[in-house]
């Protein structure tokens, strides 16, 4: 009986030394860079915030208090629920979904054009032109957007000059700047997976459908989008996850009254020095985001394996 | 012959920038014909097909389908259906959805589509396979699905762009017969693009042979094979031995060619060259390997004799290919049927070859197919 032996096969293909190095690197990545930090955060989230002298003492026991706080607020407060933080949470999730959809709408036509255009030279130039702005620091880009959207910024100036408006519009307060900044921050992560799958679509299929009288809408609905689904799912997942977890753009571009959930996490860690509470908030965000992504994948019948394509 | 819809190309020119892909093509394709465009890759045959299907606008001239000018009419509005070289089946749709996509476009109900799909699957001998995905079918089955999908739209003209090129030899030969049968059953016009002369000759009513954007000859398979119009056609369609020389004498429909190395050779003047060939002109004489034969005990008086030495002999199953060297190192190929015994053309032996002048053609010298 010969059972499949993936490991001996792996070592035969790569040699003992290279095989060991590759295996070690992957394990190091997964265990040291992903699992251990997350597990320690998980552990933190179930502990009390104690002064250093009491850590490891009799009071250092597991508790659900940190999670309770997010749901119900401080004990003895007026309202039954922690409405302030919960609202921020829900708003963050909805806004992240909105940003994801915005990026999808912006990227689909572009990805289709880039993926199907035969003029390879101009396509490559366009892609390079899209990438280069990302060499600029994220914070710098956010501030640049803040300037453009500001009261005396470029957009207001132009609108005033053209007499389209009499008073400058407060784009910051209206969260326009925030959505633009978030949408822009991760737009390439939406574009490239889609571009890759659309590029692999056989152009003859589009022509065959056209030959059979299909309208452009039907061609996209029946042929291009089903083909591009893994790329769309992959792009949407990344944009959603990263927008929900973004900090710089909300910090810089968010209006005075609009908090992003990550800002609360940041405040717990940095301002209140309550890592336990911050960890609980972060874990809630992470788990909710994963559940949302998996739910959407289930609804749109996308397999986890497809995303890796 | 059934009355199908004909296709006419009138003074058709297609240019891409400075490059002329199709040069003044004039073709009349009768309704219900199986018509092939045969030529090497890059000769412009696919370009013509794209102009007929509407994916490409001619630079000059007209495409008429059923007598109607197709200028400005898109591919989806023409009474044509195109089968792509790679078939372009929709991989994510089931076979029945693929086949009836043209009905889906028109808004037919699922029940109607299912019914029509079953009929077409019956016709292509794939009963009950409608719920499979194309990837679950074999090469030949995919081929048939592509045909069914194109026929489902009930086109007047079916355009096929080298659809058999991806199949292996056995299947390709089988599909030739099948395609021809389907064409005769449905009775619509088929326009077939191929670089494979075997496909063109076996299936077509008429063949147009193309070279570098120019149509050299249009005719039946027999005409193209036996009476090629140009040296290109003679050397591209099938195998041919070519002898160069000057016209020595013209007598009726035959001419005598004076070659440098092989002496005087007699051949029929190809119909396209009658009246164009004068004594002293540079000319080419073509004789097929199968038209050559070793001389028996007695040499008929009126026959030309070519002395040659056997270089090599290859057994091909149904025939022997004998490679010979004539006077002055002239390469000659002869094909002998396998009649159960060795043709006694062993290496190094000297043979005298002869042929019937009616089976050889002579024409003005010109460009040969490069292979």
XYZ file of C-alpha atoms in Angstrom:
680
model
C 0.000 0.000 0.000
C 1.465 3.318 -0.979
C -0.165 6.217 0.735
C 0.362 9.679 -0.718
C 3.215 11.201 1.227
C 3.208 14.925 0.493
C 6.165 15.688 2.734
C 8.605 13.181 1.303
C 7.464 14.291 -2.161
C 8.054 17.917 -1.149
C 11.557 17.160 0.067
C 12.357 15.080 -2.986
C 11.360 17.974 -5.250
C 13.170 20.722 -3.372
C 16.071 18.960 -1.694
C 16.512 18.595 2.063
C 18.147 21.973 2.670
C 15.853 24.142 0.515
C 12.815 22.156 1.636
C 13.665 22.715 5.298
C 14.274 26.413 4.768
C 10.971 26.873 2.934
C 9.054 24.898 5.512
C 10.689 26.825 8.340
C 9.923 30.188 6.740
C 6.267 29.361 6.199
C 5.903 28.018 9.726
C 7.747 31.045 11.122
C 5.423 33.370 9.227
C 2.274 31.614 10.355
C 3.237 30.894 13.968
C 5.438 33.818 14.999
C 4.015 36.610 12.868
C 0.336 35.678 12.840
C -0.742 33.117 15.426
C 1.269 34.133 18.501
C 0.471 37.887 18.386
C -3.207 37.226 17.766
C -3.352 34.628 20.511
C -1.735 37.019 22.980
C -4.300 39.680 21.984
C -7.048 37.121 22.491
C -5.587 36.318 25.902
C -5.365 40.032 26.765
C -8.986 40.577 25.846
C -10.151 38.198 28.548
C -8.130 39.749 31.369
C -8.561 42.634 33.779
C -6.568 45.777 33.382
C -4.382 45.481 36.454
C -1.431 47.521 37.721
C 1.852 45.695 37.018
C 2.267 44.645 40.628
C -0.932 42.603 40.535
C -0.262 40.827 37.246
C -0.020 37.135 37.958
C -1.535 37.731 41.397
C -4.827 36.386 42.738
C -6.847 39.103 40.954
C -5.424 38.142 37.516
C -8.238 35.862 36.334
C -10.120 35.463 33.062
C -13.188 37.633 32.627
C -15.740 38.699 30.034
C -15.862 42.249 31.382
C -14.111 43.794 28.398
C -16.684 42.374 25.975
C -19.501 43.277 28.345
C -18.266 46.837 28.305
C -18.568 47.118 24.524
C -22.151 45.833 24.667
C -23.502 47.381 27.852
C -21.095 50.172 28.763
C -19.826 50.973 32.224
C -21.823 49.583 35.134
C -24.310 52.011 36.523
C -24.531 54.094 33.349
C -27.876 55.543 32.236
C -28.521 53.560 29.080
C -28.932 49.797 28.860
C -26.443 49.464 25.998
C -23.155 51.092 25.172
C -24.894 52.961 22.354
C -22.020 55.299 21.590
C -19.447 52.594 20.856
C -21.937 50.245 19.233
C -23.037 53.007 16.883
C -19.438 53.633 15.926
C -19.012 49.928 15.314
C -22.092 49.602 13.088
C -21.247 52.800 11.247
C -17.713 51.569 10.601
C -18.943 48.280 9.157
C -21.562 49.971 6.948
C -19.088 52.600 5.787
C -16.493 49.930 4.992
C -19.094 48.076 2.914
C -19.956 51.338 1.151
C -16.279 52.004 0.402
C -15.927 48.481 -0.947
C -18.903 48.917 -3.263
C -17.640 52.320 -4.370
C -14.260 50.810 -5.277
C -15.955 47.951 -7.086
C -18.007 50.351 -9.213
C -14.936 52.441 -10.004
C -12.641 49.507 -10.741
C -14.804 47.178 -12.768
C -14.857 49.258 -15.969
C -11.179 50.079 -15.584
C -10.200 46.465 -14.927
C -12.282 45.390 -17.901
C -10.651 47.943 -20.145
C -7.129 47.108 -18.973
C -7.739 43.371 -19.031
C -9.213 43.263 -22.505
C -7.303 46.016 -24.269
C -5.011 44.658 -26.908
C -2.656 47.658 -26.963
C -0.240 46.193 -24.457
C 2.048 49.226 -24.415
C -0.528 51.770 -23.321
C -2.002 49.319 -20.827
C 1.317 48.866 -19.114
C 1.801 52.623 -19.006
C -1.647 53.079 -17.438
C -0.911 50.448 -14.800
C 2.408 52.083 -13.942
C 0.655 55.447 -13.679
C -1.788 53.900 -11.230
C 0.951 52.339 -9.113
C 3.341 55.263 -8.819
C 1.153 57.393 -6.500
C 1.339 54.490 -4.047
C 5.007 55.164 -3.540
C 3.847 58.159 -1.541
C 3.326 57.587 2.145
C -0.270 56.821 3.159
C -0.361 59.632 5.695
C 0.976 62.119 3.198
C -1.676 61.079 0.703
C -4.371 61.474 3.352
C -3.183 64.960 4.228
C -3.027 65.886 0.556
C -6.669 64.858 0.215
C -7.518 66.864 3.315
C -6.000 69.919 1.680
C -7.827 69.358 -1.581
C -11.160 68.872 0.193
C -10.588 71.679 2.708
C -12.608 74.922 2.992
C -10.022 76.772 0.934
C -8.995 73.676 -0.965
C -8.775 73.102 -4.667
C -12.269 71.720 -5.113
C -14.021 74.477 -3.194
C -11.913 77.098 -4.944
C -12.872 75.811 -8.345
C -16.547 75.530 -7.469
C -16.531 79.067 -6.056
C -14.679 80.367 -9.073
C -17.231 78.812 -11.403
C -19.977 80.358 -9.276
C -21.533 76.946 -8.764
C -21.627 77.519 -5.014
C -21.677 80.659 -2.886
C -20.264 79.146 0.312
C -17.501 76.564 0.553
C -18.805 73.054 1.168
C -17.532 71.313 4.289
C -16.424 68.071 2.662
C -14.668 66.977 5.835
C -17.750 67.216 8.016
C -19.870 65.548 5.334
C -17.384 62.640 5.347
C -16.849 63.028 1.614
C -13.125 63.357 2.217
C -13.166 60.244 4.411
C -14.876 58.098 1.782
C -12.635 59.438 -0.960
C -9.543 58.804 1.136
C -10.535 55.288 2.134
C -11.681 54.445 -1.350
C -8.430 55.677 -2.784
C -6.240 54.053 -0.136
C -7.100 50.482 -1.144
C -8.386 50.878 -4.688
C -5.461 49.034 -6.269
C -6.204 45.991 -4.150
C -9.595 45.942 -5.857
C -8.238 46.689 -9.297
C -5.446 44.158 -9.636
C -7.226 40.918 -8.733
C -10.037 41.920 -11.102
C -7.631 42.951 -13.821
C -5.840 39.607 -13.548
C -8.947 37.455 -13.926
C -10.445 39.598 -16.684
C -7.174 39.450 -18.563
C -7.418 35.674 -18.551
C -10.868 35.756 -20.172
C -10.776 34.514 -23.743
C -11.853 37.387 -25.969
C -13.513 34.951 -28.336
C -16.117 34.240 -25.691
C -17.162 37.867 -25.738
C -17.253 37.878 -29.530
C -19.172 34.602 -29.591
C -21.793 36.099 -27.293
C -21.941 39.243 -29.388
C -22.288 37.148 -32.516
C -25.303 35.464 -30.937
C -26.878 38.852 -30.381
C -26.145 39.410 -26.697
C -26.255 42.988 -25.449
C -23.287 44.419 -23.551
C -25.181 44.131 -20.286
C -25.869 40.455 -20.904
C -22.281 39.806 -21.949
C -21.085 41.245 -18.662
C -23.768 39.568 -16.571
C -23.428 36.124 -18.131
C -19.811 35.919 -19.201
C -17.452 38.539 -17.824
C -18.738 38.795 -14.244
C -19.055 35.030 -13.665
C -15.537 34.637 -14.961
C -14.249 37.534 -12.860
C -16.060 36.454 -9.693
C -12.998 35.100 -7.864
C -11.119 38.320 -8.576
C -14.060 40.465 -7.552
C -14.425 38.470 -4.324
C -10.732 38.685 -3.592
C -10.648 42.434 -4.208
C -13.799 43.105 -2.192
C -12.542 41.040 0.721
C -9.270 42.920 0.879
C -10.796 46.363 0.499
C -13.463 45.646 3.091
C -11.063 44.180 5.629
C -8.529 46.958 5.216
C -11.099 49.785 5.224
C -12.780 48.419 8.338
C -9.357 48.238 9.955
C -8.004 51.531 8.603
C -6.665 54.098 11.013
C -4.742 56.796 9.175
C -7.488 57.881 6.764
C -10.245 58.165 9.412
C -7.856 59.907 11.779
C -6.848 62.511 9.222
C -9.901 62.816 6.983
C -12.738 61.999 9.376
C -15.030 64.798 10.462
C -15.010 66.001 14.046
C -18.113 63.993 14.934
C -17.334 60.805 13.103
C -15.253 58.201 14.853
C -14.006 55.055 13.162
C -14.048 51.918 15.299
C -10.302 51.522 14.937
C -9.915 54.933 16.516
C -11.669 53.605 19.617
C -9.284 50.644 19.655
C -6.390 53.044 19.290
C -7.682 55.176 22.144
C -7.952 52.193 24.467
C -4.434 51.101 23.723
C -2.747 54.447 23.549
C -4.703 57.030 25.518
C -6.317 54.913 28.211
C -3.457 52.408 28.316
C -6.085 49.715 28.707
C -4.724 47.058 26.343
C -7.196 44.499 27.629
C -10.171 46.611 26.600
C -8.517 47.545 23.305
C -7.787 43.920 22.522
C -11.422 42.999 23.121
C -12.581 45.754 20.758
C -10.057 44.677 18.104
C -11.074 41.025 18.399
C -14.742 41.951 17.983
C -13.906 43.923 14.832
C -11.792 41.101 13.431
C -14.325 38.361 14.096
C -17.251 40.434 12.793
C -15.354 41.280 9.611
C -14.529 37.632 9.005
C -18.150 36.613 9.615
C -19.379 39.289 7.206
C -16.921 38.240 4.502
C -17.773 34.552 4.897
C -21.504 35.354 4.785
C -21.149 37.297 1.552
C -18.998 34.561 0.076
C -21.692 32.045 0.963
C -24.414 34.221 -0.600
C -22.482 34.744 -3.825
C -21.207 31.142 -3.899
C -17.517 31.909 -3.872
C -15.134 29.259 -2.536
C -12.239 30.185 -0.307
C -9.918 28.486 -2.818
C -11.122 30.758 -5.633
C -9.803 33.826 -3.834
C -6.282 32.472 -4.010
C -6.452 32.282 -7.776
C -29.158 21.674 -54.188
C -31.270 23.423 -51.612
C -31.848 27.112 -51.964
C -29.701 28.732 -49.305
C -28.508 32.263 -48.844
C -25.502 33.189 -50.934
C -22.601 35.404 -49.954
C -20.847 37.779 -52.332
C -17.641 39.669 -51.815
C -17.269 42.542 -54.240
C -13.908 44.262 -54.727
C -13.139 43.679 -51.084
C -10.046 45.369 -49.650
C -9.042 45.200 -46.009
C -6.101 47.197 -44.729
C -4.536 47.471 -41.287
C -2.525 50.665 -41.483
C -0.102 50.115 -44.359
C -0.589 46.379 -44.350
C -3.002 45.012 -46.939
C -4.628 41.921 -45.476
C -7.084 41.345 -48.304
C -6.498 42.633 -51.812
C -9.459 43.056 -54.101
C -11.315 39.841 -53.325
C -14.221 38.944 -55.567
C -16.036 35.808 -54.518
C -19.501 34.477 -55.235
C -20.583 31.805 -52.815
C -23.770 30.042 -53.827
C -26.512 29.452 -51.279
C -26.199 26.041 -49.663
C -22.567 25.632 -50.681
C -19.804 24.301 -48.517
C -17.166 26.876 -49.423
C -13.599 26.854 -48.096
C -10.916 29.481 -47.955
C -7.621 27.619 -48.031
C -4.259 29.217 -47.453
C -1.209 29.363 -45.204
C -1.401 31.272 -41.934
C -1.374 35.020 -42.415
C -2.831 34.887 -45.929
C -5.924 36.865 -44.913
C -8.484 34.097 -44.814
C -9.532 34.754 -41.223
C -9.743 38.452 -42.018
C -12.265 37.685 -44.764
C -14.274 35.596 -42.322
C -14.319 38.418 -39.802
C -15.514 40.793 -42.500
C -18.365 38.426 -43.371
C -19.318 37.933 -39.724
C -19.248 41.685 -39.109
C -16.441 41.906 -36.558
C -14.416 43.881 -39.057
C -15.364 46.566 -41.560
C -13.913 46.335 -45.053
C -11.687 49.230 -46.096
C -13.233 49.118 -49.562
C -15.778 47.011 -51.363
C -18.887 45.250 -50.205
C -20.003 42.136 -48.384
C -23.426 40.937 -49.499
C -25.366 38.239 -47.727
C -28.473 37.066 -49.564
C -28.017 40.040 -51.872
C -28.157 42.583 -49.027
C -25.272 44.937 -48.398
C -24.007 44.319 -44.878
C -22.276 47.685 -44.440
C -22.993 49.104 -41.006
C -24.706 45.954 -39.766
C -23.120 44.516 -36.622
C -22.286 40.847 -36.044
C -25.324 40.374 -33.844
C -27.660 41.576 -36.609
C -26.254 39.480 -39.454
C -27.748 36.135 -40.427
C -24.411 34.486 -39.719
C -23.088 32.389 -36.876
C -19.395 32.006 -36.230
C -17.585 28.980 -34.829
C -14.276 30.066 -33.379
C -10.985 28.294 -33.751
C -10.903 27.572 -30.025
C -14.699 27.079 -30.059
C -15.182 29.709 -27.318
C -17.738 27.668 -25.418
C -18.800 29.394 -22.211
C -16.997 27.315 -19.572
C -19.231 28.324 -16.670
C -22.505 27.512 -18.430
C -23.915 24.051 -18.813
C -24.000 22.479 -22.242
C -27.707 23.175 -22.764
C -27.251 26.808 -21.725
C -24.356 27.105 -24.130
C -26.347 25.662 -26.998
C -29.387 27.873 -26.447
C -27.574 31.087 -25.543
C -28.906 32.766 -28.675
C -32.444 31.977 -27.473
C -31.693 33.300 -23.990
C -30.670 36.543 -25.649
C -34.045 36.734 -27.357
C -35.810 36.072 -24.070
C -37.028 32.522 -24.660
C -38.353 30.647 -21.641
C -36.306 27.948 -19.947
C -38.781 25.283 -21.096
C -38.476 26.343 -24.739
C -34.716 26.431 -24.457
C -34.583 23.006 -22.817
C -36.736 21.562 -25.584
C -34.614 23.043 -28.365
C -31.414 21.984 -26.611
C -32.693 18.405 -26.451
C -33.456 18.444 -30.183
C -30.015 19.760 -31.029
C -28.281 17.388 -28.621
C -30.132 14.585 -30.390
C -28.855 15.825 -33.714
C -25.237 15.869 -32.560
C -25.608 12.496 -30.803
C -25.102 13.877 -27.304
C -28.485 12.934 -25.836
C -28.748 13.507 -22.119
C -25.453 15.383 -21.813
C -27.082 18.806 -21.550
C -26.437 19.239 -17.845
C -22.708 18.710 -18.080
C -20.186 21.495 -18.171
C -18.133 21.873 -21.366
C -15.008 20.862 -19.427
C -16.558 17.430 -18.837
C -16.771 16.715 -22.567
C -14.143 15.319 -24.916
C -12.624 17.362 -27.729
C -14.957 15.986 -30.380
C -18.004 16.452 -28.176
C -17.088 20.079 -27.497
C -16.744 20.515 -31.220
C -20.259 19.229 -31.776
C -21.628 21.433 -28.998
C -20.075 24.458 -30.700
C -21.789 23.475 -33.945
C -25.118 22.971 -32.186
C -24.760 26.345 -30.465
C -24.148 28.042 -33.794
C -27.027 26.214 -35.493
C -29.421 27.033 -32.655
C -29.508 30.635 -33.831
C -30.778 29.299 -37.184
C -28.254 31.253 -39.205
C -28.389 31.437 -43.000
C -24.627 31.221 -43.163
C -22.364 29.307 -40.805
C -18.786 30.555 -40.562
C -16.132 28.169 -39.297
C -12.650 29.373 -38.401
C -10.352 26.319 -38.446
C -12.554 24.570 -35.905
C -10.843 21.202 -36.269
C -7.274 22.333 -35.797
C -7.193 21.478 -32.090
C -8.288 17.873 -32.593
C -6.078 14.852 -33.108
C -5.774 13.313 -36.557
C -8.321 10.489 -36.211
C -10.971 12.740 -34.740
C -10.266 15.421 -37.301
C -10.910 12.996 -40.131
C -14.066 11.772 -38.454
C -15.323 15.323 -37.883
C -14.770 16.176 -41.548
C -17.334 13.599 -42.558
C -19.644 14.671 -39.793
C -19.439 18.365 -40.662
C -20.206 17.605 -44.283
C -23.202 15.499 -43.234
C -24.524 18.202 -40.944
C -24.131 20.777 -43.700
C -26.091 18.662 -46.151
C -28.793 17.972 -43.593
C -29.368 21.605 -42.608
C -28.769 22.876 -46.147
C -27.346 26.251 -45.158
C -24.224 27.872 -46.541
C -20.996 26.924 -44.758
C -17.912 29.086 -45.104
C -14.914 27.225 -43.833
C -11.449 28.575 -43.121
C -8.515 26.195 -43.080
C -4.843 25.788 -43.841
C -5.338 22.043 -44.180
C -5.848 21.150 -47.827
C -7.187 17.719 -46.864
C -10.077 19.351 -45.003
C -10.762 21.770 -47.821
C -10.744 19.096 -50.518
C -12.834 16.502 -48.702
C -15.615 18.774 -47.494
C -15.994 21.629 -49.921
C -18.110 22.204 -52.977
C -15.770 25.031 -53.850
C -12.404 26.170 -52.587
C -10.719 29.558 -52.764
C -6.940 29.314 -52.441
C -5.377 32.412 -50.911
C -1.856 33.744 -50.837
C -0.762 36.932 -49.070
C -4.174 38.604 -49.289
C -4.852 37.550 -52.860
C -7.244 34.846 -54.001
C -5.257 32.836 -56.548
C -7.940 30.437 -57.615
C -11.556 29.547 -56.948
C -12.812 26.177 -58.055
C -13.907 22.711 -57.051
C -11.474 20.523 -55.196
C -10.708 18.712 -58.442
C -10.026 21.888 -60.362
C -7.757 23.251 -57.664
C -5.866 19.990 -57.303
C -5.649 18.874 -60.921
C -5.651 22.198 -62.755
C -4.014 24.726 -60.415
C -4.145 28.290 -61.709
C -0.809 29.459 -60.321
C 2.485 27.910 -59.189
C 1.475 28.857 -55.637
C -1.714 26.798 -55.808
C 0.123 23.921 -57.471
C 2.733 23.806 -54.733
C 0.448 24.608 -51.777
C -2.371 22.175 -52.466
C -0.954 18.703 -52.154
C 2.569 17.727 -53.103
C 4.048 18.466 -56.489
C 7.280 18.081 -58.373
C 8.186 21.305 -60.070
C 10.337 21.611 -63.207
C 11.431 25.046 -64.416
C 12.226 25.883 -67.992
C 11.258 27.767 -71.138
C 8.327 27.020 -73.390
C 9.732 25.172 -76.395
C 6.604 24.451 -78.366
C 2.853 24.848 -77.990
C 0.521 22.337 -79.597
C -3.183 22.640 -78.864
C -3.780 22.467 -75.107
C -0.335 21.054 -74.459
C 3.088 22.599 -74.285
C 6.602 21.273 -74.386
C 8.896 22.683 -71.746
C 12.618 22.824 -72.209
C 14.356 22.355 -68.873
C 18.014 22.749 -68.098
C 18.549 19.444 -66.429
C 15.726 17.130 -67.383
C 15.342 17.803 -71.070
C 12.002 18.278 -72.794
C 8.852 17.697 -70.762
C 5.310 17.668 -72.106
C 2.303 18.842 -70.086
C -1.229 20.173 -70.327
C -1.467 23.986 -70.194
C -3.523 24.803 -67.123
C -6.891 26.368 -68.135
C -6.123 29.647 -66.392
C -2.972 30.032 -68.527
C -4.392 29.177 -71.919
C -3.549 31.971 -74.329
C -1.093 33.496 -71.880
C 1.775 31.171 -72.570
C 4.077 31.861 -75.534
C 7.079 30.069 -76.876
C 10.198 31.258 -75.060
C 8.372 32.240 -71.845
C 9.672 31.182 -68.452
C 7.342 28.459 -67.267
C 6.872 25.829 -64.609
C 5.682 22.289 -65.030
C 4.088 20.398 -62.169
C 3.635 16.688 -61.908
C 2.219 14.968 -58.802
C 4.229 12.232 -57.073
C 1.354 9.813 -57.707
C 1.329 10.686 -61.438
C 4.871 9.424 -61.805
C 5.573 5.755 -62.381
C 8.606 3.658 -63.203
C 8.768 2.702 -66.843
C 7.880 -0.924 -67.534
C 9.550 -3.159 -70.065
C 8.354 -1.114 -73.020
C 8.336 2.664 -73.158
C 5.366 4.081 -75.053
C 6.529 6.230 -77.947
C 4.712 9.439 -76.973
C 5.781 9.464 -73.345
C 8.509 11.495 -71.724
C 11.106 9.575 -69.780
C 12.974 11.018 -66.787
C 16.019 9.026 -65.673
C 16.634 9.095 -61.903
C 18.460 7.356 -59.055
C 16.625 6.223 -55.920
C 17.905 8.060 -52.839
C 15.489 6.797 -50.244
C 12.238 4.963 -49.858
C 9.686 5.543 -47.097
C 6.883 3.157 -46.297
C 3.693 5.123 -45.533
C 1.279 2.241 -45.075
C -1.011 2.760 -48.027
C 1.846 3.860 -50.250
C 5.586 4.156 -50.664
C 7.231 7.548 -50.992
C 10.261 7.208 -53.210
C 12.783 10.050 -53.173
C 14.908 10.216 -56.305
C 17.627 12.309 -57.810
C 17.279 13.233 -61.462
C 19.891 14.615 -63.800
C 21.933 17.446 -62.277
C 20.788 16.673 -58.736
C 17.125 17.470 -59.391
C 15.009 16.191 -56.472
C 11.982 14.183 -57.472
C 9.354 12.501 -55.340
C 7.292 9.572 -56.543
C 4.437 7.906 -54.731
C 3.623 4.283 -55.427
C 0.568 2.458 -54.064
C 1.262 -0.383 -51.676
C 0.011 -3.408 -53.572
C 1.405 -5.953 -51.173
C 4.889 -6.232 -52.581
C 8.011 -4.134 -52.381
C 8.155 -1.720 -55.342
C 11.748 -2.806 -55.999
C 12.974 0.748 -55.763
C 15.860 -0.021 -53.443
C 18.411 2.624 -52.582
C 20.831 3.385 -55.364
C 18.905 1.641 -58.105
C 18.437 3.476 -61.401
C 14.910 4.037 -62.640
C 13.294 5.643 -65.634
C 10.221 7.610 -64.654
C 7.371 8.520 -66.892
C 3.979 10.188 -66.622
C 0.965 10.899 -68.735
C 1.189 14.458 -70.069
C -2.535 14.896 -69.320
C -1.725 14.506 -65.613
C 0.852 17.267 -65.586
C 0.275 21.012 -65.888
C 2.389 23.818 -67.210
C 1.922 27.517 -66.492
C 3.862 30.785 -66.446
C 6.604 30.790 -63.796
C 5.712 32.355 -60.472
C 6.055 32.244 -56.717
C 5.880 28.859 -55.008
C 4.429 28.124 -51.581
C 7.256 28.107 -49.071
C 7.251 25.060 -46.872
